[in-house]
mmCIF file of C-alpha atoms in Angstrom:
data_model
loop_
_atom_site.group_PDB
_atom_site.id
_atom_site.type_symbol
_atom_site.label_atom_id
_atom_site.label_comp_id
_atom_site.label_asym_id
_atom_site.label_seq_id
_atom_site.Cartn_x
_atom_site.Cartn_y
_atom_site.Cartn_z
ATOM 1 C CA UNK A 234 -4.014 6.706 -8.949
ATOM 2 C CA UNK A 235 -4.922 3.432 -6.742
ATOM 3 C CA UNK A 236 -4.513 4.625 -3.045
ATOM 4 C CA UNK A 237 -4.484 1.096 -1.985
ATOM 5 C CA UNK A 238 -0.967 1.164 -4.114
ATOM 6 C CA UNK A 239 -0.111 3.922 -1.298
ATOM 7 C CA UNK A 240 0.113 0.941 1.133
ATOM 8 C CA UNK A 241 1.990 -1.811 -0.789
ATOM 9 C CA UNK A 242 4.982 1.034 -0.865
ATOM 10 C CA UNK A 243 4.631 1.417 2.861
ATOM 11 C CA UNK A 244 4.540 -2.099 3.777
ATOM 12 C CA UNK A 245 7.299 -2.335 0.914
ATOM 13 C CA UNK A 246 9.541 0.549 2.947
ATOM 14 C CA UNK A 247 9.294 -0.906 6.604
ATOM 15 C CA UNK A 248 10.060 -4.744 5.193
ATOM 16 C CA UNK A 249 13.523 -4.625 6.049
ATOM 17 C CA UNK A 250 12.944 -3.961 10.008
ATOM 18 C CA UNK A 251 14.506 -7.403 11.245
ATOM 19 C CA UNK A 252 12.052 -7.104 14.595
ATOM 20 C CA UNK A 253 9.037 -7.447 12.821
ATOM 21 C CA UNK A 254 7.733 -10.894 12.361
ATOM 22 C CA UNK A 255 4.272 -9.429 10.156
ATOM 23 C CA UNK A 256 3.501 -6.819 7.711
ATOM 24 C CA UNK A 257 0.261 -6.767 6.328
ATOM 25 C CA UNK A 258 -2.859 -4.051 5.554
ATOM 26 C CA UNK A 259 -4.899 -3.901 8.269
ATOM 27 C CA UNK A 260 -8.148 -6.233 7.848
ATOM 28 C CA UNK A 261 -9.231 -6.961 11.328
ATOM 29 C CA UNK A 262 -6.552 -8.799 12.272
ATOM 30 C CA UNK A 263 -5.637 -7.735 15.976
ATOM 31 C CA UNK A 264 -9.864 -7.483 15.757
ATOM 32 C CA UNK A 265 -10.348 -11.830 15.741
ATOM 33 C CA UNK A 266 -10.800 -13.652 19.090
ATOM 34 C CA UNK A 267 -7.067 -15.253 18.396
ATOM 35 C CA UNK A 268 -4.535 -12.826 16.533
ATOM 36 C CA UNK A 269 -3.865 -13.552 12.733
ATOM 37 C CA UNK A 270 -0.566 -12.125 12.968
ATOM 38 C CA UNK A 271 3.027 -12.990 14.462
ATOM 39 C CA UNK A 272 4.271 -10.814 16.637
ATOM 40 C CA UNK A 273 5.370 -8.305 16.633
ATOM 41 C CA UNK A 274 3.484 -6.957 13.994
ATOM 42 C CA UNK A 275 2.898 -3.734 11.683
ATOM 43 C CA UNK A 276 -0.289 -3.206 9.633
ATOM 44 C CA UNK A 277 -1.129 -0.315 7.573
ATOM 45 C CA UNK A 278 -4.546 1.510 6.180
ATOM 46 C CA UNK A 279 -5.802 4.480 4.520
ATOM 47 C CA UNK A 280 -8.151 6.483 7.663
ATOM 48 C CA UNK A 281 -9.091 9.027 4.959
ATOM 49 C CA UNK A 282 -9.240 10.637 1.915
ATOM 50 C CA UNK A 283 -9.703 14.057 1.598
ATOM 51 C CA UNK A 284 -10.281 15.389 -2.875
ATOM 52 C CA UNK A 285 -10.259 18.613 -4.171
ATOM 53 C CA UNK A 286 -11.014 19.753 -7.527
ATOM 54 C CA UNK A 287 -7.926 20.773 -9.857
ATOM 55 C CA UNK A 288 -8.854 21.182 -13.522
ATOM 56 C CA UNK A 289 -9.327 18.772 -16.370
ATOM 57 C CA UNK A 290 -10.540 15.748 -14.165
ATOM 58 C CA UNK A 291 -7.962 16.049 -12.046
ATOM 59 C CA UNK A 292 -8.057 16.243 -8.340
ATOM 60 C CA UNK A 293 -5.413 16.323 -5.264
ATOM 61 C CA UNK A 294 -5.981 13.363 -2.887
ATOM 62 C CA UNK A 295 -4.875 14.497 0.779
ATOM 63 C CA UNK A 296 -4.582 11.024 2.378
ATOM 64 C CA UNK A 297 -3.924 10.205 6.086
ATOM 65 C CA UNK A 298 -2.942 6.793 6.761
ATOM 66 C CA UNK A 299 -1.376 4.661 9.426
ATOM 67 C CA UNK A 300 0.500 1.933 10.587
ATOM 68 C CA UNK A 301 -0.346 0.092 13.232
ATOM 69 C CA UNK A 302 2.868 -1.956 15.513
ATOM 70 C CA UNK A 303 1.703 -4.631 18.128
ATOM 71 C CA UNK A 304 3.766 -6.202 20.287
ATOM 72 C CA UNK A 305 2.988 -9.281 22.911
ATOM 73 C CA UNK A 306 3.571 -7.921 26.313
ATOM 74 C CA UNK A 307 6.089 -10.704 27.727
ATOM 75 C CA UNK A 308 8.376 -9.061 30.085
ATOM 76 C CA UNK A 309 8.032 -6.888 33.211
ATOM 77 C CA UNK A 310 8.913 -3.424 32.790
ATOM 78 C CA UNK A 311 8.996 -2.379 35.903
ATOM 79 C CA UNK A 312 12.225 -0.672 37.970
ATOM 80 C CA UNK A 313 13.187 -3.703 39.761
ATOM 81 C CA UNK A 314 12.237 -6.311 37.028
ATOM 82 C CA UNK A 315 15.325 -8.332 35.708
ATOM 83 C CA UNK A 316 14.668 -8.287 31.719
ATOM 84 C CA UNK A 317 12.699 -4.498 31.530
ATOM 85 C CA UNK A 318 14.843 -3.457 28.795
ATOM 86 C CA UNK A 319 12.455 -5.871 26.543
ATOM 87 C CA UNK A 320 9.371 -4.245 27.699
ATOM 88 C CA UNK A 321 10.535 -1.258 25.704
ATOM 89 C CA UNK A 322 11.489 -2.680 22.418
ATOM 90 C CA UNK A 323 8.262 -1.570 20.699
ATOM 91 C CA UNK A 324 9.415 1.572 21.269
ATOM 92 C CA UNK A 325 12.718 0.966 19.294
ATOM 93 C CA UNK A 326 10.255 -0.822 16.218
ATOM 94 C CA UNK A 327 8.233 2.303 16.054
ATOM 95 C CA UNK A 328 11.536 4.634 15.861
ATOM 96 C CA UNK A 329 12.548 2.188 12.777
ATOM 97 C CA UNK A 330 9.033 2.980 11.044
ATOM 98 C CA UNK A 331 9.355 6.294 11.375
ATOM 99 C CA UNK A 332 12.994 6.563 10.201
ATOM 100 C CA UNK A 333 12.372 4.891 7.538
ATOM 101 C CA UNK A 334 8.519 6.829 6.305
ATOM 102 C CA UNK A 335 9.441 10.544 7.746
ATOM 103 C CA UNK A 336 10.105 12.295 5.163
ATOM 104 C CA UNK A 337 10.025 9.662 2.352
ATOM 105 C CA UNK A 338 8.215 10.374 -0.970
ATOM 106 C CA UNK A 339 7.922 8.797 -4.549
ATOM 107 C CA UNK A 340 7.453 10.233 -7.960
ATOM 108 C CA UNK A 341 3.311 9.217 -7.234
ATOM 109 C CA UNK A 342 3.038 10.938 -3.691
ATOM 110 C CA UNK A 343 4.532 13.528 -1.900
ATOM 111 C CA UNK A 344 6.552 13.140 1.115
ATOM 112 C CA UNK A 345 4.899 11.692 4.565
ATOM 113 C CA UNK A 346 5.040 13.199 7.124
ATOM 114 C CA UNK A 347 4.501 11.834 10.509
ATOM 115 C CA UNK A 348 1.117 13.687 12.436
ATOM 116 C CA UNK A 349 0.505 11.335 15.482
ATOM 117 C CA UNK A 350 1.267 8.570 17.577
ATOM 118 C CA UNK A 351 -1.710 6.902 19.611
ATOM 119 C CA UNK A 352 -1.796 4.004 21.986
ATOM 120 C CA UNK A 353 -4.878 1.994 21.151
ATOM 121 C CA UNK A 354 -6.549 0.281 24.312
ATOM 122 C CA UNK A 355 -6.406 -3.426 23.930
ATOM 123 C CA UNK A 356 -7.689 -5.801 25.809
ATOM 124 C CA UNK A 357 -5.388 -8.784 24.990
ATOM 125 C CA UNK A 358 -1.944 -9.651 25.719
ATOM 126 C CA UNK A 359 -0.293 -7.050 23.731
ATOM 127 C CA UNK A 360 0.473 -3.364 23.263
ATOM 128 C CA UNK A 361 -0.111 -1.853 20.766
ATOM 129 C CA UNK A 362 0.483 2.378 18.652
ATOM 130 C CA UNK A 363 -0.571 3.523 15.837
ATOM 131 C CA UNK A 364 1.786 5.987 14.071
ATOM 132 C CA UNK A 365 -0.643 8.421 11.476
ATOM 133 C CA UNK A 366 0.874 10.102 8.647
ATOM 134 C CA UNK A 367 -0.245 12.387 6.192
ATOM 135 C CA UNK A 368 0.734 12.827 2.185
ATOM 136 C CA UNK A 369 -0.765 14.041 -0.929
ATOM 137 C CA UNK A 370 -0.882 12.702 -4.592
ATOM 138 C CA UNK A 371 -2.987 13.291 -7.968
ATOM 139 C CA UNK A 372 -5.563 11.796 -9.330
ATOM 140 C CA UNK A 373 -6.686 12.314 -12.641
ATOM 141 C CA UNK A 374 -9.665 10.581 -14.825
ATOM 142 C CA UNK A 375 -8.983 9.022 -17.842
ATOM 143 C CA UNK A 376 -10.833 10.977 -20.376
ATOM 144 C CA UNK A 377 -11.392 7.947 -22.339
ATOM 145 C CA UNK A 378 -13.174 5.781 -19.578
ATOM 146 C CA UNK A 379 -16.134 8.509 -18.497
ATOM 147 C CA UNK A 380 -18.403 9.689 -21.200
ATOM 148 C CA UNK A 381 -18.543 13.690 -22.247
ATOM 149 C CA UNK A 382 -21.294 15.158 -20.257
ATOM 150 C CA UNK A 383 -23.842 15.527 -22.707
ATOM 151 C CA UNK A 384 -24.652 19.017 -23.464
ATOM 152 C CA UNK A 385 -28.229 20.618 -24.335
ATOM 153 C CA UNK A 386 -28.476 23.420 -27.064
ATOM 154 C CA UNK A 387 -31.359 25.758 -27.830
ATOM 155 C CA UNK A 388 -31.457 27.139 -30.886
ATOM 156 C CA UNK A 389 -34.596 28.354 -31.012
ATOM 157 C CA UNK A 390 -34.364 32.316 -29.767
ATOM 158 C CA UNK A 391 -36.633 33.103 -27.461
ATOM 159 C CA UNK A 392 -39.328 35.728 -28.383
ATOM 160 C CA UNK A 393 -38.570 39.087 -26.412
#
């Protein structure tokens, strides 16, 4: 199984959220001096990979992986400001994500579920979470594409 496949289905799921102007895997791009994304934004990566052996070649692939929403901070969210309600809204983006990933699963990995949401520190003019979610899938070796381990016989009995 390609794990990278595990994020085309994510940024597949969370296309249809109207707010967001990007959807990407994450390469750097919040990273560059001048943001290659529009805002606001959602971009998605595998943090880790845990295997463990099953039999035949096969393993289970426990995978944690995120998505990452940044938004431009534009309005004023405090008490007495006149448009706060806006300061909010990536609130309301990362509620979509999560409504539409909790829980979801396909015949190639099991269902996410949702283990964390961070803010990240950033030093520009945005805000910005990262929402980390955990599934599993199997992986198995094609039998056909790694060569038998070659095995040594002696069949000359030893002399007890």
């Amino acid at each position: 199984m390609n794990i990278g496949y595990l994020l085309q289905i994510v940024n597949e799921r969370i296309g249809d959220i109207e707010a967001l102007k990007y959807i990407d895997r994450n390469w750097g791009q919040l990273d560059l001096e001048t943001s290659a994304v529009k805002f606001p934004c959602a971009i998605s990566d595998i943090e880790a990979v845990d295997y463990s052996d099953l039999l035949n070649r096969e393993q289970v692939a426990d995978i944690e992986f995120t998505v990452t929403i940044a938004v431009q901070n534009f309005y004023n969210t405090s008490q007495k400001a006149p448009s706060k309600a806006k300061g909010y809204d990536i609130f309301d983006i990362i509620g979509e994500v999560n409504d539409l990933l909790q829980g979801y699963a396909t015949p190639e990995f099991a269902t996410f579920s949702r283990r964390r949401l961070q803010k990240v520190d950033a030093e520009k003019n945005y805000s910005v979470y990262t929402l980390t979610y955990h599934t599993l899938t199997r992986s198995r070796t094609d039998i056909n594409k790694v060569p038998a381990p070659a095995v040594k016989l002696n069949i000359n009995p030893s002399n007890s």
